[in-house]
Structure formats: structure tokens, C-alpha cells
Short mmCIF file of C-alpha atoms in Angstrom, two decimals:
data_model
loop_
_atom_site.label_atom_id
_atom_site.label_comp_id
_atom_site.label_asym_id
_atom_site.label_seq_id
_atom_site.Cartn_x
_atom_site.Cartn_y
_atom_site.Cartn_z
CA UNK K 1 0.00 0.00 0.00
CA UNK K 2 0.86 3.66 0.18
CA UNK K 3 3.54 4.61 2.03
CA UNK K 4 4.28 8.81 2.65
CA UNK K 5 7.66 9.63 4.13
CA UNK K 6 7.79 13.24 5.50
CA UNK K 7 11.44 15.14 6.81
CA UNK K 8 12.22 16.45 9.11
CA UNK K 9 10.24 15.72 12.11
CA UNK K 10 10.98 19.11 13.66
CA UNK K 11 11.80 22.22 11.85
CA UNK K 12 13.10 25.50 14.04
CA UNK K 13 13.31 28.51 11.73
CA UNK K 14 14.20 32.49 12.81
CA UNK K 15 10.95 34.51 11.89
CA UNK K 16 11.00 36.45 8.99
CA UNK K 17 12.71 33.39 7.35
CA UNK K 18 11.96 30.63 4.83
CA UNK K 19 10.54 26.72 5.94
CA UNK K 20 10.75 23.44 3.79
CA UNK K 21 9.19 20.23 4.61
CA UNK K 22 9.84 17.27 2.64
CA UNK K 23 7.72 14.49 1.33
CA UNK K 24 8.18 11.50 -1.10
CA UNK K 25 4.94 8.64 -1.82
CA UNK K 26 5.68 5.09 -2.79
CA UNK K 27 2.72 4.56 -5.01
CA UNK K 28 3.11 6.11 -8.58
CA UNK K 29 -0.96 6.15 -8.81
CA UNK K 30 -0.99 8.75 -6.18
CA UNK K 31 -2.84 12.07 -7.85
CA UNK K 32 -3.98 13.94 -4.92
CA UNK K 33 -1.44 15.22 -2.26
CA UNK K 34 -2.82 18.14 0.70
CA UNK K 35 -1.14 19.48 3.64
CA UNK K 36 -2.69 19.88 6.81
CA UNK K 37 -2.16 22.27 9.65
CA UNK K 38 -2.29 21.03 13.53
CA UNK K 39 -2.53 23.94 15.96
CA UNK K 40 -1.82 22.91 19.48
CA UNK K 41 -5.39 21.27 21.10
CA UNK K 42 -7.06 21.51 17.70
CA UNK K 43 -7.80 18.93 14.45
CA UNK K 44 -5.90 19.35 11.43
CA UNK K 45 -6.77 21.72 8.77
CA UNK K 46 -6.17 21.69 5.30
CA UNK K 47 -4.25 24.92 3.74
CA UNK K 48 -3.56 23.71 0.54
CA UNK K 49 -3.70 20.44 -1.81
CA UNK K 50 -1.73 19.68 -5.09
CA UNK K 51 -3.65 17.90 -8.25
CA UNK K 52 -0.83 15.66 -10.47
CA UNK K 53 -1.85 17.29 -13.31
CA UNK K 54 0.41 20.28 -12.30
CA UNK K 55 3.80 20.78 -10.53
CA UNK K 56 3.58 23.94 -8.56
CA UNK K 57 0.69 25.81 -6.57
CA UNK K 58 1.06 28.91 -4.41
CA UNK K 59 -1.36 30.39 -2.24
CA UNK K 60 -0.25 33.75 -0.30
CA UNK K 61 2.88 32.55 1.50
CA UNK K 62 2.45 29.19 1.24
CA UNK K 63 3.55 27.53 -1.86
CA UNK K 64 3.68 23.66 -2.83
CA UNK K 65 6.08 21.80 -5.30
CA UNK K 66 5.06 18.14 -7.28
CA UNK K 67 7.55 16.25 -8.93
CA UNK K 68 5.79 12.88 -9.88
CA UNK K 69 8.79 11.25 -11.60
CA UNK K 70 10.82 11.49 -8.38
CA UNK K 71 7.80 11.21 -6.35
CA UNK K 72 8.21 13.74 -3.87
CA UNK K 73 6.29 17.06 -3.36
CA UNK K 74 7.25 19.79 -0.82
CA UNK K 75 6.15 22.67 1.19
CA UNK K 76 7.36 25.71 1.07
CA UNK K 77 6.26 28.83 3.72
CA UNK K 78 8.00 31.87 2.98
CA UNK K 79 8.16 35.06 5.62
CA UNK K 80 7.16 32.69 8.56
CA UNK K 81 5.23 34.33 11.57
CA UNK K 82 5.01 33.40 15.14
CA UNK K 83 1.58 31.91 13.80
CA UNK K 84 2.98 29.43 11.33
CA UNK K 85 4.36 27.69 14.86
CA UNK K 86 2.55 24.24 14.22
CA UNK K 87 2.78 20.51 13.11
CA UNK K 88 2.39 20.25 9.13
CA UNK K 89 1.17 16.88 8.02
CA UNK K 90 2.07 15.76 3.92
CA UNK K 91 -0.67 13.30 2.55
CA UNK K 92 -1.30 11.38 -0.56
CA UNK K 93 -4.07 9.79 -2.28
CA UNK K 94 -5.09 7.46 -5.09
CA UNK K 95 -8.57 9.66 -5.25
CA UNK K 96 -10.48 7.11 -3.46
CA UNK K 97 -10.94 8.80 -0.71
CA UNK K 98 -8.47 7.29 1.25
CA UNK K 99 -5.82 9.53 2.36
CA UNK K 100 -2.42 8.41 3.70
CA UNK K 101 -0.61 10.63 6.13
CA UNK K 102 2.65 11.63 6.76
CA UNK K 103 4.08 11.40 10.50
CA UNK K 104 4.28 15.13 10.81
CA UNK K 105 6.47 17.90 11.02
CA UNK K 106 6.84 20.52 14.30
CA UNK K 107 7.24 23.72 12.79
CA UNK K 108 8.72 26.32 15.66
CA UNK K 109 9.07 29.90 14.41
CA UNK K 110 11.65 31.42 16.69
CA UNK K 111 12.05 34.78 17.59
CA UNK E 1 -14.79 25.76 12.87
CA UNK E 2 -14.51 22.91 10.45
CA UNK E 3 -18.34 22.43 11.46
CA UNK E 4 -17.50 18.59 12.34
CA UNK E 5 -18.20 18.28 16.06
CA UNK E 6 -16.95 15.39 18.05
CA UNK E 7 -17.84 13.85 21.91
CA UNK E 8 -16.62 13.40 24.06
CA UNK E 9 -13.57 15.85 24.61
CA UNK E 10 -12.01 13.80 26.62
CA UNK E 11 -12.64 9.83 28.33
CA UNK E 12 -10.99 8.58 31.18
CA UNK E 13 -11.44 5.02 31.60
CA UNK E 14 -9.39 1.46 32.71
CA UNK E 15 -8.08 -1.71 30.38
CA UNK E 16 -10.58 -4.23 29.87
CA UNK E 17 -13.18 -1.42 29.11
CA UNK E 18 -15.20 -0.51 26.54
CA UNK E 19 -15.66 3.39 25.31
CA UNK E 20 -18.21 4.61 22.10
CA UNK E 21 -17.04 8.08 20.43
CA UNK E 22 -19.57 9.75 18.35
CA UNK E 23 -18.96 12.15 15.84
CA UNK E 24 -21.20 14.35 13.60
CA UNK E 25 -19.84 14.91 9.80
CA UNK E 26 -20.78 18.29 8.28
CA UNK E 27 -23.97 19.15 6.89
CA UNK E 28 -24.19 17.43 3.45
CA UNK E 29 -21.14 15.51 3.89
CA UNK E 30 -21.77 11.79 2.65
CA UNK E 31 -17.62 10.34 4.14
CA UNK E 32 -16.66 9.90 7.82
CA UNK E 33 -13.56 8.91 8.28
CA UNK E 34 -11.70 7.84 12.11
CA UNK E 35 -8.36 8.33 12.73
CA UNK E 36 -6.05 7.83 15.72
CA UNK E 37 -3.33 9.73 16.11
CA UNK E 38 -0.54 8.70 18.97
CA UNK E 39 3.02 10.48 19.64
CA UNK E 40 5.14 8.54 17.42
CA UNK E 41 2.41 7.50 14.84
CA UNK E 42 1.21 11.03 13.00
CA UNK E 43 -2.45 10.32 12.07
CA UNK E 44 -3.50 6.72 11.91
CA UNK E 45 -6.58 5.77 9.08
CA UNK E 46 -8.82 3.40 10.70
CA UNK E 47 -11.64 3.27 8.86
CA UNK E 48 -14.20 5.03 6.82
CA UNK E 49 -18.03 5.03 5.52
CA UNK E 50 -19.65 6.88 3.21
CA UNK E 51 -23.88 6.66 3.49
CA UNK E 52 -23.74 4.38 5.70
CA UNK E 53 -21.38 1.81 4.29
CA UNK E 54 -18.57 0.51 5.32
CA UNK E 55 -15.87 2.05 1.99
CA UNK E 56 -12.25 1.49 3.10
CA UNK E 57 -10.58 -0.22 6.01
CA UNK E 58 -6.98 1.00 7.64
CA UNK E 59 -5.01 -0.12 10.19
CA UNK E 60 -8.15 -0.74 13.19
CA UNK E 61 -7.54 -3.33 15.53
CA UNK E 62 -10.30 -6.31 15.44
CA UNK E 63 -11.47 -5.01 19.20
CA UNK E 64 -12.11 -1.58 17.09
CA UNK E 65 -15.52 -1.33 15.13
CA UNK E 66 -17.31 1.64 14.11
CA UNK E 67 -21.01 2.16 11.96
CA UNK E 68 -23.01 5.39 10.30
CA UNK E 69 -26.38 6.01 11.00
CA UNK E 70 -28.73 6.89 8.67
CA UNK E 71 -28.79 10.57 10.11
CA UNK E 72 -24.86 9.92 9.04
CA UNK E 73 -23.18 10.33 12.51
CA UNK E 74 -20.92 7.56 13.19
CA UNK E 75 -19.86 6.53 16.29
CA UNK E 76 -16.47 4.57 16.86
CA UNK E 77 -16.55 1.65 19.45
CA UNK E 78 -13.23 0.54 21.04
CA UNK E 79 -13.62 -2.70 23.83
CA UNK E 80 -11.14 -4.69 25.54
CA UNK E 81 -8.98 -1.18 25.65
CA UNK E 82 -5.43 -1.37 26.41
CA UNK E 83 -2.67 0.82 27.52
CA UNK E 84 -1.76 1.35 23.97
CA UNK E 85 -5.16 2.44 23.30
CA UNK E 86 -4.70 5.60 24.75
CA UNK E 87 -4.85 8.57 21.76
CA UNK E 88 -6.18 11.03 20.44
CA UNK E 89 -8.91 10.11 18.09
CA UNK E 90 -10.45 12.04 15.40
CA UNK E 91 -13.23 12.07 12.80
CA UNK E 92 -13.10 14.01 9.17
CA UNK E 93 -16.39 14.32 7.01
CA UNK E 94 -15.97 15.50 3.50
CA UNK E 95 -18.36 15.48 0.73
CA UNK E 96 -16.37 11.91 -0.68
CA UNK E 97 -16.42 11.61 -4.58
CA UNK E 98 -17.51 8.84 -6.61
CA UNK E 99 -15.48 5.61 -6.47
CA UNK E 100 -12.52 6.25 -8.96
CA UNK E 101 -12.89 10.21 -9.10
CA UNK E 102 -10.33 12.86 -7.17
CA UNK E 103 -10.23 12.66 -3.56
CA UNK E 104 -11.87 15.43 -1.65
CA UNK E 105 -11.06 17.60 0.85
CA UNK E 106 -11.42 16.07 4.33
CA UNK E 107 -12.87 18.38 7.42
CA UNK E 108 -11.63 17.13 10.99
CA UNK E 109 -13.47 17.70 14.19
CA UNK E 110 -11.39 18.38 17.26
CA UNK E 111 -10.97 14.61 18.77
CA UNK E 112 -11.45 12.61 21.51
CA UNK E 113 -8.82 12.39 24.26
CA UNK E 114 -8.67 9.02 25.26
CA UNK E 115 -6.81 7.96 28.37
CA UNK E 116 -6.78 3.95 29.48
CA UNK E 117 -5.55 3.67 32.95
#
């Protein structure tokens, strides 16, 4: 089955400054692949999804990256705030509703 | 608010037990979903159901069983709990797409605290 590998596990970054979190999928029938946002106490929240009919999306600061031949896709925040502290979860699907999760990364925004 | 509302908040109970967690999907959401999320485990798919059906299995223990109502809540029954039952547990609703189409988005509710003594 699907298999989603997500790096690093924890991610400290100086505010102001760029984050990158890393996924790659082990099924090549994957076409569906959102990121979720886990605020401390609270469910996860999707901020943006990728389709594998294209290779980049971008959505205010928040920008996401699909390479399908490689199989990996990526997150990219840019001008991180104090509010971007969180755990960002990678996911893929197969578009049968089944979504497989990545095992997180804690995003701290330092100071 | 993701609109997908989940009780209890938390649950408190001892091994051997047996503990039901309900959760209400969105309006006009079709999908539930359960997942359990522990420390070293990121979010664990258990199981979901879409109108009432059972659609896809995950990784849910044989003492795990869950069902959808025809007013679509779903409600998540764990028995025989152990230690290593304790987690958070969440639901997700989304609209679901036909068998074969594009995934949709999922909506989570705010979980279930469980804690086996």
C-alpha cells in the first residue's frame, strides 16, 4: 500500500525566514497530495492540496512543489510568523478517498 | 470551525473497558472517516463510511468497530482497551467523490482524548 515519508520531524526557523518540509509517496498512482495544519489542542486543517496534473501551486505565503517522476512534493512557507508555529502533516491519495498521512512535522518559528 | 463536532472531549477510563465516540460529519457531507493519532504514529486511518457503508478499512484493531447512521453520525466503538489504546482520536467528514474520481477535501473535528488507565 501507500507509504508517505515526510522530513524532518521538527523544523526551528528564525521569523521572517523561509521553511521546507519534505515528502516523497511510494505509489506512482498517487494524484492527490494536501497538507494539513495542527494547531496545538485543535484537528488538522487543510491549507492547501496539489492535483498531479500540475507541478507547482502557491497560495499567499504558502507555496507547494510536485515532482511525480521522483515522487516527492514539498512545502514551502515563505516570511514565517510566530503563527505558522505548528505541526504540518504531507498526505497522498489514489482519489479514493483514502488519504495516507505523513508522520508530521513541528514547525517552531523562533524569535 | 470545520463544522465537524466530536464527543466526548475527553474519556478517562481502565483496560478491559469498553468506550463509544460519536462524531457528527458536516452538513451534506456523505464520508466519515476515524483516525487515531498517537506520539510517534502522526495520524493513523482506521476506517471510513460513506452513506452508511462501510468504503475502506486502515489499520483498526479487530477489538475496534465503528457504523453510520442513517442521520450519518458515526460513532467509533473501542472494547477490551489497552494501555496502547490511549490517543487522540479524530473524525473528518468530507463530501467523498464517486469511487474512482479525485479525492476530496477532508474536514476534521477536534478529537477525543482518550486515556486507558
Amino acid at each position: 500500500g501507500e507509504n508517505v515519508e515526510q522530513h524532518p520531524s521538527t523544523l526551528s526557523v528564525q521569523e521572517g525566514d523561509s521553511a521546507v518540509i519534505k515528502c516523497t509517496y511510494s505509489d506512482s498512482a498517487s494524484n492527490y497530495f494536501p497538507w494539513y495544519k495542527q494547531e496545538l489542542g485543535k484537528g488538522p486543517q487543510l491549507i492547501i492540496d496539489i492535483r498531479s496534473n500540475v507541478g507547482e501551486k502557491k497560495d499567499q505565503r504558502i507555496a507547494v512543489t510536485l515532482n511525480k517522476t521522483a515522487k516527492h512534493f514539498s512545502l514551502h512557507i515563505t516570511e514565517t510568523q510566530p503563527e505558522d508555529s505548528a505541526v504540518y502533516f504531507c498526505a497522498a491519495s489514489k482519489g479514493d478517498d483514502k488519504i495516507i498521512f505523513g508522520k508530521g512535522t513541528r514547525l517552531h518559528i523562533l524569535p | 470551525d470545520s463544522g465537524v463536532t466530536q464527543t466526548p472531549k475527553h474519556l478517562i477510563t481502565a483496560t478491559g473497558q469498553r468506550v463509544t465516540l460519536r462524531c457528527s460529519p458536516r452538513s451534506g457531507d456523505l464520508s466519515v472517516y476515524w483516525y487515531q493519532q498517537s506520539l510517534d504514529q502522526g495520524l493513523q486511518f482506521l476506517i471510513q463510511y460513506y452513506n452508511g457503508e462501510e468504503r475502506a478499512k486502515g489499520n483498526i484493531l479487530e477489538r475496534f468497530s465503528a457504523q453510520q447512521f442513517p442521520d450519518l453520525h458515526s460513532e467509533l466503538n473501542l472494547s477490551s482497551l489497552e494501555l496502547g489504546d490511549s490517543a487522540l482520536y479524530f473524525c473528518a467528514s468530507s463530501v467523498s467523490a464517486v469511487m474512482g474520481a479525485l479525492a476530496n477535501e477532508q474536514f476534521f473535528g477536534p478529537g477525543t482524548r482518550l486515556t486507558v488507565l
